[in-house]
GROMACS .gro file of C-alpha atoms in nm:
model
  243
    1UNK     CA    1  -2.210   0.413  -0.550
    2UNK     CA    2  -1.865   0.522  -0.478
    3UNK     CA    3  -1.625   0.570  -0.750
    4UNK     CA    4  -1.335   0.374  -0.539
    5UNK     CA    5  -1.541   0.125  -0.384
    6UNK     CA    6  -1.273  -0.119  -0.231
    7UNK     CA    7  -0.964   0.044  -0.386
    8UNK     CA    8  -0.626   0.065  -0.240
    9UNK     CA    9  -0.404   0.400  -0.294
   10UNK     CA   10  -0.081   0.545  -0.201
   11UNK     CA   11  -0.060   0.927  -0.219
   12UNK     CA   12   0.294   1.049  -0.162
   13UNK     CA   13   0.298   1.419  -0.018
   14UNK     CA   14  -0.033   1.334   0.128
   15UNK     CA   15  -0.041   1.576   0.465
   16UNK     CA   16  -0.102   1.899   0.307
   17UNK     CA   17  -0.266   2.100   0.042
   18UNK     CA   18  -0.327   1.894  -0.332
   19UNK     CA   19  -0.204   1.585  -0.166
   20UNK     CA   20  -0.403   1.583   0.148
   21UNK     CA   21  -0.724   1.706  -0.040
   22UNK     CA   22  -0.699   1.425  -0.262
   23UNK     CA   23  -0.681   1.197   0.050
   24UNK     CA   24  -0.980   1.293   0.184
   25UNK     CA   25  -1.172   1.302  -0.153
   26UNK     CA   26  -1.020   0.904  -0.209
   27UNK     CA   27  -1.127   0.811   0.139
   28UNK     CA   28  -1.491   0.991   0.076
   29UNK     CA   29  -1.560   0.785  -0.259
   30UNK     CA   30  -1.456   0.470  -0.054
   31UNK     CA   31  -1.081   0.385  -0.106
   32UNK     CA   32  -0.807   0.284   0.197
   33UNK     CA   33  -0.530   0.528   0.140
   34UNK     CA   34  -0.168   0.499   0.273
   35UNK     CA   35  -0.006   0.875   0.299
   36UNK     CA   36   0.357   0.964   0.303
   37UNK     CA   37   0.474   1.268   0.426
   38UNK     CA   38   0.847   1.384   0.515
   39UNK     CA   39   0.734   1.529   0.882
   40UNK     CA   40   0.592   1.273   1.128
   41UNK     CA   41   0.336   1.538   1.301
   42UNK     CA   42   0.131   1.673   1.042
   43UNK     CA   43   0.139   1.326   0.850
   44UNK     CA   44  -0.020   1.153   1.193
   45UNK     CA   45  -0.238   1.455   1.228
   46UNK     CA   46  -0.383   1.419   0.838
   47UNK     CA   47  -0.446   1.046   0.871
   48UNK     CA   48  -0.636   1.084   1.212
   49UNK     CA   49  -0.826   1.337   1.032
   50UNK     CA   50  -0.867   1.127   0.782
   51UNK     CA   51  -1.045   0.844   0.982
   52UNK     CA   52  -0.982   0.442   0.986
   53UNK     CA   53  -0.972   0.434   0.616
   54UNK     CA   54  -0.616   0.652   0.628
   55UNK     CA   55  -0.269   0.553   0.725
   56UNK     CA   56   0.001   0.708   0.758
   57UNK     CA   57   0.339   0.610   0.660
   58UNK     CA   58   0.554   0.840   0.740
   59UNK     CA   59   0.877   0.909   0.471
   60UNK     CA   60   1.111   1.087   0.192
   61UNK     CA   61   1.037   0.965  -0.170
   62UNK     CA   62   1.448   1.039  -0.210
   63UNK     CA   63   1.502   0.739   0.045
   64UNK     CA   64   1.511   0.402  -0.090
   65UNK     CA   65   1.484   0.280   0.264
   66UNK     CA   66   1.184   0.447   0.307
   67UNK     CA   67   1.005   0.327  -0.033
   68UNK     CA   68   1.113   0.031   0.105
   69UNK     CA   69   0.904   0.103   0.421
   70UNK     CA   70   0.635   0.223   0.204
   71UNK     CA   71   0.588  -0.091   0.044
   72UNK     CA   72   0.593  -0.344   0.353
   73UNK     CA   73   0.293  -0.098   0.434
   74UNK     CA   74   0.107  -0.150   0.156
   75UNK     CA   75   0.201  -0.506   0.070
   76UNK     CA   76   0.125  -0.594   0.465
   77UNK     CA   77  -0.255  -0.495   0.407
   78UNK     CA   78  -0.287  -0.748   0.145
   79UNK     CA   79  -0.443  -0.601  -0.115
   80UNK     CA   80  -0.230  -0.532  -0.374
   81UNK     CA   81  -0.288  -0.166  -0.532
   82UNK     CA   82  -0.512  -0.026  -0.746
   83UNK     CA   83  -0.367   0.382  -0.721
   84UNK     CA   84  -0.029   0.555  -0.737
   85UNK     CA   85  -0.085   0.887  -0.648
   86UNK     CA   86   0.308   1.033  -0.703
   87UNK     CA   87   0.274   1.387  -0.581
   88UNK     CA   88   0.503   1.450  -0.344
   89UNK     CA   89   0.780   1.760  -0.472
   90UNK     CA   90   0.861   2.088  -0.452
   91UNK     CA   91   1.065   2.396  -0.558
   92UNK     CA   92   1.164   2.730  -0.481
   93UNK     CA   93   1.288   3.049  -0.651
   94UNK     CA   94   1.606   3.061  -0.779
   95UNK     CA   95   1.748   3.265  -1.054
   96UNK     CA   96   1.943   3.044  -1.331
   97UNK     CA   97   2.289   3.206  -1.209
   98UNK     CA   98   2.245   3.139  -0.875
   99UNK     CA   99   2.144   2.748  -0.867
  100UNK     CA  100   2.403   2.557  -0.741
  101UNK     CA  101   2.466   2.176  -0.795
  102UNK     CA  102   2.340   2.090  -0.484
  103UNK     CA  103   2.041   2.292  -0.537
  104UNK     CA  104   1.986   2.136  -0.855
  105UNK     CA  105   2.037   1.755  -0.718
  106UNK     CA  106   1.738   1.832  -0.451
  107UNK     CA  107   1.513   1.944  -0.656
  108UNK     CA  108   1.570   1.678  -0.940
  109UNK     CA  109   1.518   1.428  -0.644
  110UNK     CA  110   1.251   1.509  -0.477
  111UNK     CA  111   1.051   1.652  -0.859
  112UNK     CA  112   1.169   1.329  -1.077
  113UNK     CA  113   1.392   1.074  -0.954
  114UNK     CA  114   1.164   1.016  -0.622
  115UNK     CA  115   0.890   0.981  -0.912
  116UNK     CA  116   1.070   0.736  -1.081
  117UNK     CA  117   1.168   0.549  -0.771
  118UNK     CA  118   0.831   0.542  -0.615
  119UNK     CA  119   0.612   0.401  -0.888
  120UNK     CA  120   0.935   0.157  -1.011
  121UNK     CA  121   0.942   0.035  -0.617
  122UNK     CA  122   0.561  -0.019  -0.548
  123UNK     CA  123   0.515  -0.176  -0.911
  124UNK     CA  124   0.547  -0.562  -0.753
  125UNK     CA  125   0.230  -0.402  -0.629
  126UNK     CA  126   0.028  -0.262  -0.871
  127UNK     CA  127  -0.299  -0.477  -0.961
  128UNK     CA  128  -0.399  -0.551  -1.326
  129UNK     CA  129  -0.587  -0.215  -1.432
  130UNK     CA  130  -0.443  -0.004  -1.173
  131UNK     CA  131  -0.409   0.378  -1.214
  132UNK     CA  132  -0.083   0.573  -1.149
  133UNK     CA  133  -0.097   0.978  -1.113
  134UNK     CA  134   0.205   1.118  -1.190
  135UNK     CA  135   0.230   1.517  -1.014
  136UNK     CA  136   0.382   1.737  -1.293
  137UNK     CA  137   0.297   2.159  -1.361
  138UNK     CA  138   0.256   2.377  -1.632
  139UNK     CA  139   0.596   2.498  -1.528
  140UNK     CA  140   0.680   2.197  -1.735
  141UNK     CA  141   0.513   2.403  -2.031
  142UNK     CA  142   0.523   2.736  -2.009
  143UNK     CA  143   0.831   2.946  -1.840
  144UNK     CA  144   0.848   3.073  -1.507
  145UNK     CA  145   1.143   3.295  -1.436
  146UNK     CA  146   1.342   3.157  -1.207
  147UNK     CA  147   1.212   2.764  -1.144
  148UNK     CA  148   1.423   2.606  -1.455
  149UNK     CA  149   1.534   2.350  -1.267
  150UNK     CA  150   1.158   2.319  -1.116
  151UNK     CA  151   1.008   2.331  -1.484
  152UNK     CA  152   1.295   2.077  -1.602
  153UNK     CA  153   1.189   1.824  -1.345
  154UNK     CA  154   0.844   1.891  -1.436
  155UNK     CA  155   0.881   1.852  -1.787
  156UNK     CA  156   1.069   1.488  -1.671
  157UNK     CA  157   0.751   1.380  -1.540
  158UNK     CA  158   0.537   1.435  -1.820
  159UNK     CA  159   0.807   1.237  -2.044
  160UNK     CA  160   0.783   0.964  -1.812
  161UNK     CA  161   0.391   0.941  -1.812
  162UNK     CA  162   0.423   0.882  -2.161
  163UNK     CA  163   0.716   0.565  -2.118
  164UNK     CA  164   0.576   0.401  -1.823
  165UNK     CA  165   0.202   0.435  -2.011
  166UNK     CA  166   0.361   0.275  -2.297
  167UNK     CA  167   0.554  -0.002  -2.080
  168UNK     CA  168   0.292  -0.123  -1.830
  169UNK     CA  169  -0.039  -0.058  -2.057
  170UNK     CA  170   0.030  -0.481  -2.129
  171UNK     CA  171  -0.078  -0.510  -1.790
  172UNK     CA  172  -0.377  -0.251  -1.815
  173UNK     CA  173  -0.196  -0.008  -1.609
  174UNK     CA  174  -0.278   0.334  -1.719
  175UNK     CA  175  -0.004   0.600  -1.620
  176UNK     CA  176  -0.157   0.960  -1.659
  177UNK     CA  177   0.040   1.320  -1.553
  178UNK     CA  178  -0.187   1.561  -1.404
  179UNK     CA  179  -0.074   1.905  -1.416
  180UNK     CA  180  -0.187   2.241  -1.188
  181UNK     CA  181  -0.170   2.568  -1.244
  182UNK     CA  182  -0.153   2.866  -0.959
  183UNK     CA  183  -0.300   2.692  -0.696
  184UNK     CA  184  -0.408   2.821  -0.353
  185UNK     CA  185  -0.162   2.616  -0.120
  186UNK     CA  186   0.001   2.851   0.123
  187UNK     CA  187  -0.295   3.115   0.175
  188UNK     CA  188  -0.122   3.363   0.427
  189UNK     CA  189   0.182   3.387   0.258
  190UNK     CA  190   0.287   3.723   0.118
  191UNK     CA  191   0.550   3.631  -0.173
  192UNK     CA  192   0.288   3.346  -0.266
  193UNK     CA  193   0.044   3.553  -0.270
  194UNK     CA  194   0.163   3.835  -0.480
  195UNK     CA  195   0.301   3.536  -0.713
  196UNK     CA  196  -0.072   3.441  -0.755
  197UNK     CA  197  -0.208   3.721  -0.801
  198UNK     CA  198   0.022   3.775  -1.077
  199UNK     CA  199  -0.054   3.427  -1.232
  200UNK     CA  200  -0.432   3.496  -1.172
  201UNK     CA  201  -0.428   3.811  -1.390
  202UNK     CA  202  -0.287   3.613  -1.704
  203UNK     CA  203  -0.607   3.302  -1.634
  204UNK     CA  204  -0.843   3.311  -1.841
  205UNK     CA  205  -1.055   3.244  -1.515
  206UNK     CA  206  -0.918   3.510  -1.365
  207UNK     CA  207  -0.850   3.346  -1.028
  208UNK     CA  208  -0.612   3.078  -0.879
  209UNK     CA  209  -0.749   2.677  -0.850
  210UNK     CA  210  -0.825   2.542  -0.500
  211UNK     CA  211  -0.682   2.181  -0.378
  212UNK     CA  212  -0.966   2.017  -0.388
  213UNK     CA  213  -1.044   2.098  -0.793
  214UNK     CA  214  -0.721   1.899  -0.813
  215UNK     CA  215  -0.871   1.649  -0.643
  216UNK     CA  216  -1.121   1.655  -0.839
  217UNK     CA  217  -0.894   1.552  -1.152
  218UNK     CA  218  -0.712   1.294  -0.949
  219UNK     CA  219  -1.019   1.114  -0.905
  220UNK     CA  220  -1.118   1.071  -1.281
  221UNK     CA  221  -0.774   0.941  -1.339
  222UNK     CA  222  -0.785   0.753  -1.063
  223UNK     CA  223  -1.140   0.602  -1.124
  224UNK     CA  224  -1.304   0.343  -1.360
  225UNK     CA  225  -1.421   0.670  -1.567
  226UNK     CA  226  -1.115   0.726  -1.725
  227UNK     CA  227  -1.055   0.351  -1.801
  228UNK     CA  228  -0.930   0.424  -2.199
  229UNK     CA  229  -0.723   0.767  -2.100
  230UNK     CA  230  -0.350   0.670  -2.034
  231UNK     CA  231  -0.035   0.844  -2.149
  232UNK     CA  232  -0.223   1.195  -2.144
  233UNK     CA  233  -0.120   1.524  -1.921
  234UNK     CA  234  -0.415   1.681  -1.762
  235UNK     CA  235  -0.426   2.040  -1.721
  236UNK     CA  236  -0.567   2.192  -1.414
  237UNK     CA  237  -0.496   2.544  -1.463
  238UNK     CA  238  -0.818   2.757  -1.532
  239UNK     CA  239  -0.668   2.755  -1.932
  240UNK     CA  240  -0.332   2.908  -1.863
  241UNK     CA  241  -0.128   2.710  -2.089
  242UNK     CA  242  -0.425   2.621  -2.361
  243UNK     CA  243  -0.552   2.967  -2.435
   0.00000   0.00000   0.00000
């Protein structure tokens, strides 16, 4: 039997790499999944990929007009729903003396307050038991020179896991962080590549995680097998920040 038999999920950030793997293992294990993505083309492309069981919605988390969208999406369907998948963010190098405020402002936006937003604005939503995936890093753990702002936001999210699991588990919503290491998301690239390469060497694996091992966490949190695990950060990072 399929682990989301009947479920409903949003996955923000779902037209590429973590987010768009996780789509397709959700949609494989039987769940309707609305995907947001910032551009309209390779958001249309991943839901007709994706099959009748996808949607796409296209939008910024940043935009309360478009969680607003978002929601008449989801609440139109008429099934309430039964997984937040927050994982739409980013970052980008920067050393500390160079970040400027406006810098700073996107990245907290897009990494924590679109979070926030996002769950807060689809909580009407959210059935009784429901499952919300919160997309931190182990930047939020250990340093990386030259993503502080990136690793603050991070570290935001895994703060708020812990509040919202402690403020909706009256409702049997569990709120869970998940949390990836170097994972292979822009093969191709050379900085990104030399970057994990770099993080590779200091794995105790020895090698970066793909998308869909991600996914592969997603799923437990998102599924009836993790039913008592709420308030925790998962770590998907071949034992970077545990060993």
């Amino acid at each position: 039997m399929t682990q989301l038999a009947g479920k409903v999920a949003v996955i923000t950030g779902g037209s590429a790499s973590i987010g768009l793997a996780t789509a397709r293992r959700f949609v494989a294990e039987g769940a309707r999944v609305f995907l947001t993505g910032r551009r309209a083309e390779p958001l249309a492309a991943a839901a007709g990929d994706l099959g009748p069981a996808a949607t796409g919605v296209p939008g910024d988390v940043t935009s309360a007009e478009h969680l607003d969208r978002l929601h008449a999406a989801v609440a139109e369907h008429g099934r309430g729903l039964d997984v937040l998948f927050a994982n739409a963010g980013g970052g980008s190098f920067t050393p500390f003396g160079e970040v400027t405020p406006d810098a700073f402002d996107e990245t907290m936006a897009s990494n924590a307050r679109g979070v926030y937003f996002t769950v807060q604005r689809l909580l009407p939503l959210l059935n009784r038991d429901a499952s919300v995936i919160l997309m931190s890093s182990v930047g939020g753990t250990v340093a990386v020179p030259g993503l502080s702002v990136y690793s603050a936001a991070k570290a935001a999210i895994r703060s708020l896991a812990r509040g919202l699991a402690a403020e909706l588990g009256e409702r049997g919503i569990r709120v869970n962080a998940i949390s990836p290491g170097y994972i292979r998301t822009k093969p191709g690239q050379a900085d990104v590549d030399a970057f994990q390469a770099a993080g590779a060497a200091g794995t105790p694996l020895r090698r970066v995680g793909r998308p869909e091992e991600v996914a592969a966490a997603a799923l437990f949190l998102a599924s009836g097998e993790s039913s008592y695990v709420t308030g925790t950060e998962l770590f998907v990072d071949g034992g970077r920040t545990q060993v």
